[in-house]
PDB file of C-alpha atoms in Angstrom:
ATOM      1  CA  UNK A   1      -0.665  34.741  -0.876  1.00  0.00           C
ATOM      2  CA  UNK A   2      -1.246  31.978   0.899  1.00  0.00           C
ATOM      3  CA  UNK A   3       1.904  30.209   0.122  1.00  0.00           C
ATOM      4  CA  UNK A   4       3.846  33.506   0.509  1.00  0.00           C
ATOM      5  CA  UNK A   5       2.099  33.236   4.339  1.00  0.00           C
ATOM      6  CA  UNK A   6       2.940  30.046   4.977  1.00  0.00           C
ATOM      7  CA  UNK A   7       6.415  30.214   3.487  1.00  0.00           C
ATOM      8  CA  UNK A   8       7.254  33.550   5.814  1.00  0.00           C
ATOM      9  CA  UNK A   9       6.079  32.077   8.962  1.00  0.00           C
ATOM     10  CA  UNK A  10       8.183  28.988   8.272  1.00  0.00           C
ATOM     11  CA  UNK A  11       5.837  25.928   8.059  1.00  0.00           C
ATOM     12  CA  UNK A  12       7.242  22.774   6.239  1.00  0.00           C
ATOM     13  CA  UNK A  13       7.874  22.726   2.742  1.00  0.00           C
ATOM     14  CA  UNK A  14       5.037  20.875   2.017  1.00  0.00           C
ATOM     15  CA  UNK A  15       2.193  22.972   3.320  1.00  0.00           C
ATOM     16  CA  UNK A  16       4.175  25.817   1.483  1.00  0.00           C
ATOM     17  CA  UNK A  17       3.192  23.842  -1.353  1.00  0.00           C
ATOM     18  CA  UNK A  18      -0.775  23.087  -0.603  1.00  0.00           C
ATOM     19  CA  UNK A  19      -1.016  26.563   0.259  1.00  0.00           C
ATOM     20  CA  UNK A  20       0.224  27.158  -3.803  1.00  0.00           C
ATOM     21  CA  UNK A  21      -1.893  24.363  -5.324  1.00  0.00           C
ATOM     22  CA  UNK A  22      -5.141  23.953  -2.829  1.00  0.00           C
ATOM     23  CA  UNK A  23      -7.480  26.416  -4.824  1.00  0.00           C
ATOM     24  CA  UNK A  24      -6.231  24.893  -8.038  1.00  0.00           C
ATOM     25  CA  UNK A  25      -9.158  22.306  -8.142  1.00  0.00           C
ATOM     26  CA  UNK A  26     -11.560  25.381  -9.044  1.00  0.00           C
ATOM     27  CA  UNK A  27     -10.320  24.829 -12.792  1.00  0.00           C
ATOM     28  CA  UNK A  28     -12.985  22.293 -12.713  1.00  0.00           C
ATOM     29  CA  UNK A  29     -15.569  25.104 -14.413  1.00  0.00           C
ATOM     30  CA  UNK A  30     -13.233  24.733 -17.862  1.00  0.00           C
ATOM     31  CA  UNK A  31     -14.939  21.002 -18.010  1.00  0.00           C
ATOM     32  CA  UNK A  32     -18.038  21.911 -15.836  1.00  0.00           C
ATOM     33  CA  UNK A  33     -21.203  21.462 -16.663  1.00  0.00           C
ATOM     34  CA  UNK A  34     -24.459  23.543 -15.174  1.00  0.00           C
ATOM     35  CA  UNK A  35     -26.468  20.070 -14.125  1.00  0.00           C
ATOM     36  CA  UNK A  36     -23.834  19.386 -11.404  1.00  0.00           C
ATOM     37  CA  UNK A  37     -23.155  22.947 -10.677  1.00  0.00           C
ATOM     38  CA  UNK A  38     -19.191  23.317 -11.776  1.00  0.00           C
ATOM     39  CA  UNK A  39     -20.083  25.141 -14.918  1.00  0.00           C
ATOM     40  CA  UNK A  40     -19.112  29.262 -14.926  1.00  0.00           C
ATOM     41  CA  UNK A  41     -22.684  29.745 -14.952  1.00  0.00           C
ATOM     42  CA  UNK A  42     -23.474  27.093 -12.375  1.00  0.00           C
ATOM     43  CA  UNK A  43     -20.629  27.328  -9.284  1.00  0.00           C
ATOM     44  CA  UNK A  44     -22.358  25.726  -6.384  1.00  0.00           C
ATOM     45  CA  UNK A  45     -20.837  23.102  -6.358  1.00  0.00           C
ATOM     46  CA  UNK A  46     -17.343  24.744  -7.606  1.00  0.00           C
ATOM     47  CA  UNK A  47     -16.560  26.720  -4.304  1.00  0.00           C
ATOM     48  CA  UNK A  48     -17.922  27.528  -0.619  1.00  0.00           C
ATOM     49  CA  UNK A  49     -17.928  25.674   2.549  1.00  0.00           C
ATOM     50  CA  UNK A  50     -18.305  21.523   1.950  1.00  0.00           C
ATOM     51  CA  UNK A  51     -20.339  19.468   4.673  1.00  0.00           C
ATOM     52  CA  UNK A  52     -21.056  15.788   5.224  1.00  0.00           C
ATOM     53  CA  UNK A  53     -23.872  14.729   3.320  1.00  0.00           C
ATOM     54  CA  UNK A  54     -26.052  11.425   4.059  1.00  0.00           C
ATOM     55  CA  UNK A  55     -26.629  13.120   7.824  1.00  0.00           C
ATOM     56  CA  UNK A  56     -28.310  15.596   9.156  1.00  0.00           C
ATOM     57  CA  UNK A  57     -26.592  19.184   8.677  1.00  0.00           C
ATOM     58  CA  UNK A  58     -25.119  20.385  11.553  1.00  0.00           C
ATOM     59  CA  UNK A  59     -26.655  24.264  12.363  1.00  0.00           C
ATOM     60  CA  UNK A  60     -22.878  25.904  11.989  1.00  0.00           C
ATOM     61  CA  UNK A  61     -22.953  25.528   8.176  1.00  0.00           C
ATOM     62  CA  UNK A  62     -23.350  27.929   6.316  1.00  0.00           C
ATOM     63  CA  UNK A  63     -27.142  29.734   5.902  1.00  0.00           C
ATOM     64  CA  UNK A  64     -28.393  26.583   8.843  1.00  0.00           C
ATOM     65  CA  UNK A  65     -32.016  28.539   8.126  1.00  0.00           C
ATOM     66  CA  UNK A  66     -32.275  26.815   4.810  1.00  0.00           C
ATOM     67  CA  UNK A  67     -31.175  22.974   6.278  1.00  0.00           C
ATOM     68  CA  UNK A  68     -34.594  22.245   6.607  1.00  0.00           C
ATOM     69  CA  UNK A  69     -35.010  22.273   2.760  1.00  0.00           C
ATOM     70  CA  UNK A  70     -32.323  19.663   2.460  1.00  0.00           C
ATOM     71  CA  UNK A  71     -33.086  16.360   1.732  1.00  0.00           C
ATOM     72  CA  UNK A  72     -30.634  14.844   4.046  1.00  0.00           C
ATOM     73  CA  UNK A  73     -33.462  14.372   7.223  1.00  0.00           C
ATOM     74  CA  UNK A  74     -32.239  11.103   9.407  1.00  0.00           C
ATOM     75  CA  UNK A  75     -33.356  10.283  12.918  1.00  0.00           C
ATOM     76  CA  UNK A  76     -29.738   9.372  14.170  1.00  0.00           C
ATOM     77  CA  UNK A  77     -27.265  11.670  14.234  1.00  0.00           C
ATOM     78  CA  UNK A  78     -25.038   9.641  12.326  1.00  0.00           C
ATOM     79  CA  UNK A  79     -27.289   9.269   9.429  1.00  0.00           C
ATOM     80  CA  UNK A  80     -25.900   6.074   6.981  1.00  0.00           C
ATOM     81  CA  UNK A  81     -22.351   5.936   8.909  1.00  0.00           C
ATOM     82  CA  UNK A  82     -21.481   4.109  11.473  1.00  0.00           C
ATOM     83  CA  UNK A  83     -19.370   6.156  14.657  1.00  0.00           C
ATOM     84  CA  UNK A  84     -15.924   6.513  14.567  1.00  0.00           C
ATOM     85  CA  UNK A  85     -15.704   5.426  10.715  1.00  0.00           C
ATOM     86  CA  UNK A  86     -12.871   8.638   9.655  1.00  0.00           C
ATOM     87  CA  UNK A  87     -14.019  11.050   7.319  1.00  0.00           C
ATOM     88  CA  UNK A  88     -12.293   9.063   4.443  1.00  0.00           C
ATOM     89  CA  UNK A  89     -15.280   6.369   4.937  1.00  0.00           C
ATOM     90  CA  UNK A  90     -18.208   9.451   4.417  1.00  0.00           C
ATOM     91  CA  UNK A  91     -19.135  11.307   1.212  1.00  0.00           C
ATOM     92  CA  UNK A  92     -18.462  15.492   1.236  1.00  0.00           C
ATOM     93  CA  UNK A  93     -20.287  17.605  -0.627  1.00  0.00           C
ATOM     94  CA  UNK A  94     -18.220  17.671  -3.593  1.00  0.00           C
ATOM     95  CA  UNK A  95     -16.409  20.830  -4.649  1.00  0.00           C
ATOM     96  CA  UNK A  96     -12.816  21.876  -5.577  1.00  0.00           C
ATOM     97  CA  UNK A  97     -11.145  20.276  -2.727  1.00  0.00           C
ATOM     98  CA  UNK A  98     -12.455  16.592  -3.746  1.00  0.00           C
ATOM     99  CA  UNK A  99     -11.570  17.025  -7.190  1.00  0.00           C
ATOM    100  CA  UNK A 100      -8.429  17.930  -6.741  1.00  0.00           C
ATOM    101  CA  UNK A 101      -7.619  15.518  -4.252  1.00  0.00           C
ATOM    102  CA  UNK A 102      -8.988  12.938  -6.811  1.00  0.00           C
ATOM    103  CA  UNK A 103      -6.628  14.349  -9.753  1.00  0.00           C
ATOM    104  CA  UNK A 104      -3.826  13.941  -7.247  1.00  0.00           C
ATOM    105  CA  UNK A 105      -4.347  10.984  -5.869  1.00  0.00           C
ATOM    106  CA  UNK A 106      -5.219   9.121  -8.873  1.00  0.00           C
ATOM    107  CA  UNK A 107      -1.427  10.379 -10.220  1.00  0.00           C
ATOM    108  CA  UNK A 108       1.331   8.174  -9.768  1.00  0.00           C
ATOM    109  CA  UNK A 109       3.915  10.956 -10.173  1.00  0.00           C
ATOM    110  CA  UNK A 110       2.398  13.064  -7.212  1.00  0.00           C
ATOM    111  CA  UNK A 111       4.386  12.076  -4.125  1.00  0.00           C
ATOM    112  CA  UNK A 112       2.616  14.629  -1.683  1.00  0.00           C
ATOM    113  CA  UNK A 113       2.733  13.039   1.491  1.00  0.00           C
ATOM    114  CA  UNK A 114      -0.177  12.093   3.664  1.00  0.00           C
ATOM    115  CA  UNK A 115      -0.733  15.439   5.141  1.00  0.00           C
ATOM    116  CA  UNK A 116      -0.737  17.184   2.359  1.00  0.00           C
ATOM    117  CA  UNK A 117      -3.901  15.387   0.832  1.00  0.00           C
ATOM    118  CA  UNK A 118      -5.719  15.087   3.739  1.00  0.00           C
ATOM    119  CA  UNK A 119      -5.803  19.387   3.977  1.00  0.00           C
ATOM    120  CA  UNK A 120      -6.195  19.482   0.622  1.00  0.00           C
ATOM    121  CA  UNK A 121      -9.927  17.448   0.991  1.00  0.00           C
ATOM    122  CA  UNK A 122     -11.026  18.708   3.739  1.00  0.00           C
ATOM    123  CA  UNK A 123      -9.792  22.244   4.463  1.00  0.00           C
ATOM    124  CA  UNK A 124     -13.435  23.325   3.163  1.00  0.00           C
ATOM    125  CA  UNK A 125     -15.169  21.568   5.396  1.00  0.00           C
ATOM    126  CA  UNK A 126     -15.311  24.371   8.350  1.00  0.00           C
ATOM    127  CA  UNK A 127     -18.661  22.725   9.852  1.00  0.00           C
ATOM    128  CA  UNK A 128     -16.237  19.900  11.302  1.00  0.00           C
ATOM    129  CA  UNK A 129     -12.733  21.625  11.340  1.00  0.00           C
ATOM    130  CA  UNK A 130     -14.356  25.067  12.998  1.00  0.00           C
ATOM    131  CA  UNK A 131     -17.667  24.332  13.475  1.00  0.00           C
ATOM    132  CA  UNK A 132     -17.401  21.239  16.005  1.00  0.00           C
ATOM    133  CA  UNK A 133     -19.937  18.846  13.575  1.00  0.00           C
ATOM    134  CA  UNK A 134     -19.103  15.333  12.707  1.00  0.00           C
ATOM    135  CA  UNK A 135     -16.495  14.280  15.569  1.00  0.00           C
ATOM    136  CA  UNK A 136     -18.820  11.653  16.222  1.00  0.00           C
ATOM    137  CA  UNK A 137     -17.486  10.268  12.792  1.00  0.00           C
ATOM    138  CA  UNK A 138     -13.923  10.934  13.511  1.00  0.00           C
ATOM    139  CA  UNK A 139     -11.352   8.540  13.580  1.00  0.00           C
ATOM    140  CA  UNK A 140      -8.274   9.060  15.639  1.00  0.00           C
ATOM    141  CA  UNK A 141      -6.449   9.873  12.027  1.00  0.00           C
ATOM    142  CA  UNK A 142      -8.874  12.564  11.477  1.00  0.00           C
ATOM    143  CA  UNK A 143      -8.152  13.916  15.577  1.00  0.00           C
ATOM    144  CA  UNK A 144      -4.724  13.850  14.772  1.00  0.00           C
ATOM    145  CA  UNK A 145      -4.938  15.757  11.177  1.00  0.00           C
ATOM    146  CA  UNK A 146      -7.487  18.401  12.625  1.00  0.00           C
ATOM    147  CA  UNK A 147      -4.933  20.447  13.574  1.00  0.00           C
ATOM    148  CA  UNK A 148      -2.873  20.925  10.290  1.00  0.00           C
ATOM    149  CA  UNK A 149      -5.715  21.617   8.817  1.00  0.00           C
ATOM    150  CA  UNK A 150      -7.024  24.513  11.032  1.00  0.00           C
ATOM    151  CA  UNK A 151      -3.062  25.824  10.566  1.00  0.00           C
ATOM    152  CA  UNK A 152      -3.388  25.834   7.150  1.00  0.00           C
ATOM    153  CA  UNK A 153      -6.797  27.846   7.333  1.00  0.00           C
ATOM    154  CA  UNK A 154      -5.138  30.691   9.126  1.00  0.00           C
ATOM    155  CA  UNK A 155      -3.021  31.388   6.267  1.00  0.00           C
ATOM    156  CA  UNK A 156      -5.479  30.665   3.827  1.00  0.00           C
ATOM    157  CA  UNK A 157      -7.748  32.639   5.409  1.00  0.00           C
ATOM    158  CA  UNK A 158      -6.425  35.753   6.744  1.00  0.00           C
ATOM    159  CA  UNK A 159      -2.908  36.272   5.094  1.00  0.00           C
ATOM    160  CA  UNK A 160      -4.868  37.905   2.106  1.00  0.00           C
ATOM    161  CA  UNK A 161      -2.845  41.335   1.535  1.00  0.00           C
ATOM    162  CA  UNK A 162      -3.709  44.096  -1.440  1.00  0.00           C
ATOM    163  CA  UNK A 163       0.102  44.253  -1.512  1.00  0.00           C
ATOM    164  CA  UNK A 164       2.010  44.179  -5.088  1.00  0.00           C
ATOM    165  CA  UNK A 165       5.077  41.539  -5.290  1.00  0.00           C
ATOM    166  CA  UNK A 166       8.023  42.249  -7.122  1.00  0.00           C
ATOM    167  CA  UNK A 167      11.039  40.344  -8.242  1.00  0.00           C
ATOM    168  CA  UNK A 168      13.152  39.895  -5.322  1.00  0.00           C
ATOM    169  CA  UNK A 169      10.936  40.193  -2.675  1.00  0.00           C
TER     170      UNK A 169
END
């Protein structure tokens, strides 16, 4: 549906595409295990919001009343990165997004262009792409790819229909 979305309101072929694959990195449960959460009995760390970890949580993620508990506690705001470093130079909690942006970008045969790769990573992480956290760490790539990703949200988020398809259509 969120292809369908994208394809009817005419964004590029390519986002068309993300908006088919993005959720496909959630087959990572077939090979999951329940120690690092991506078993079918263990999920967390198979699907939900992602957030920056190795700095402090920002309070617009997800359940902030329990960020306390998390062992991420630095006294600068930047925790271990330095300002301005992009989001490709920090570690994400990892989820379906990273591994399939892994499997893809470890593939020579994928051609997806830039865009494409950089929503797939990061379209879970709604602390900095709705919630304001972590421009701090933004580099001007990451200013300038905000606001594909926040398109592609839209449809992936709110284009969800009980509607049957059929042929044709």
């Amino acid at each position: 549906q969120t292809a369908e979305g994208l394809r009817a309101a005419k964004q590029p072929d390519w986002l068309q595409l993300v908006g088919l694959i993005h959720d496909v990195g959630k087959m990572i449960f077939l090979r999951g295990c329940d120690e690092d959460g991506t078993s079918v009995a263990q999920q967390w760390s198979v699907v939900g919001d992602t957030f920056v970890v190795g700095c402090p949580l920002p309070g617009c993620t997800i359940f902030p009343a329990f960020n306390q508990l998390h062992p991420d506690a630095y006294d600068s705001p930047f925790g271990i990165y330095e300002p301005g470093c992009g989001l490709d130079q920090v570690y994400c909690a990892y989820g379906h997004d990273e591994y399939l942006y892994q499997v893809l970008s470890q593939n020579e045969g994928v051609k997806l262009p830039r865009e494409a790769m950089y929503v797939i990573r990061y379209h879970s992480l709604y602390p900095w792409h709705e919630g304001g956290a972590y421009e701090e760490l933004e580099s001007p790539y990451d200013r300038s790819m905000k606001g594909w990703v926040k398109i592609f949200n839209q449809y992936d988020l709110y284009t969800k229909r009980n509607t049957p398809y059929t042929e044709g259509e």
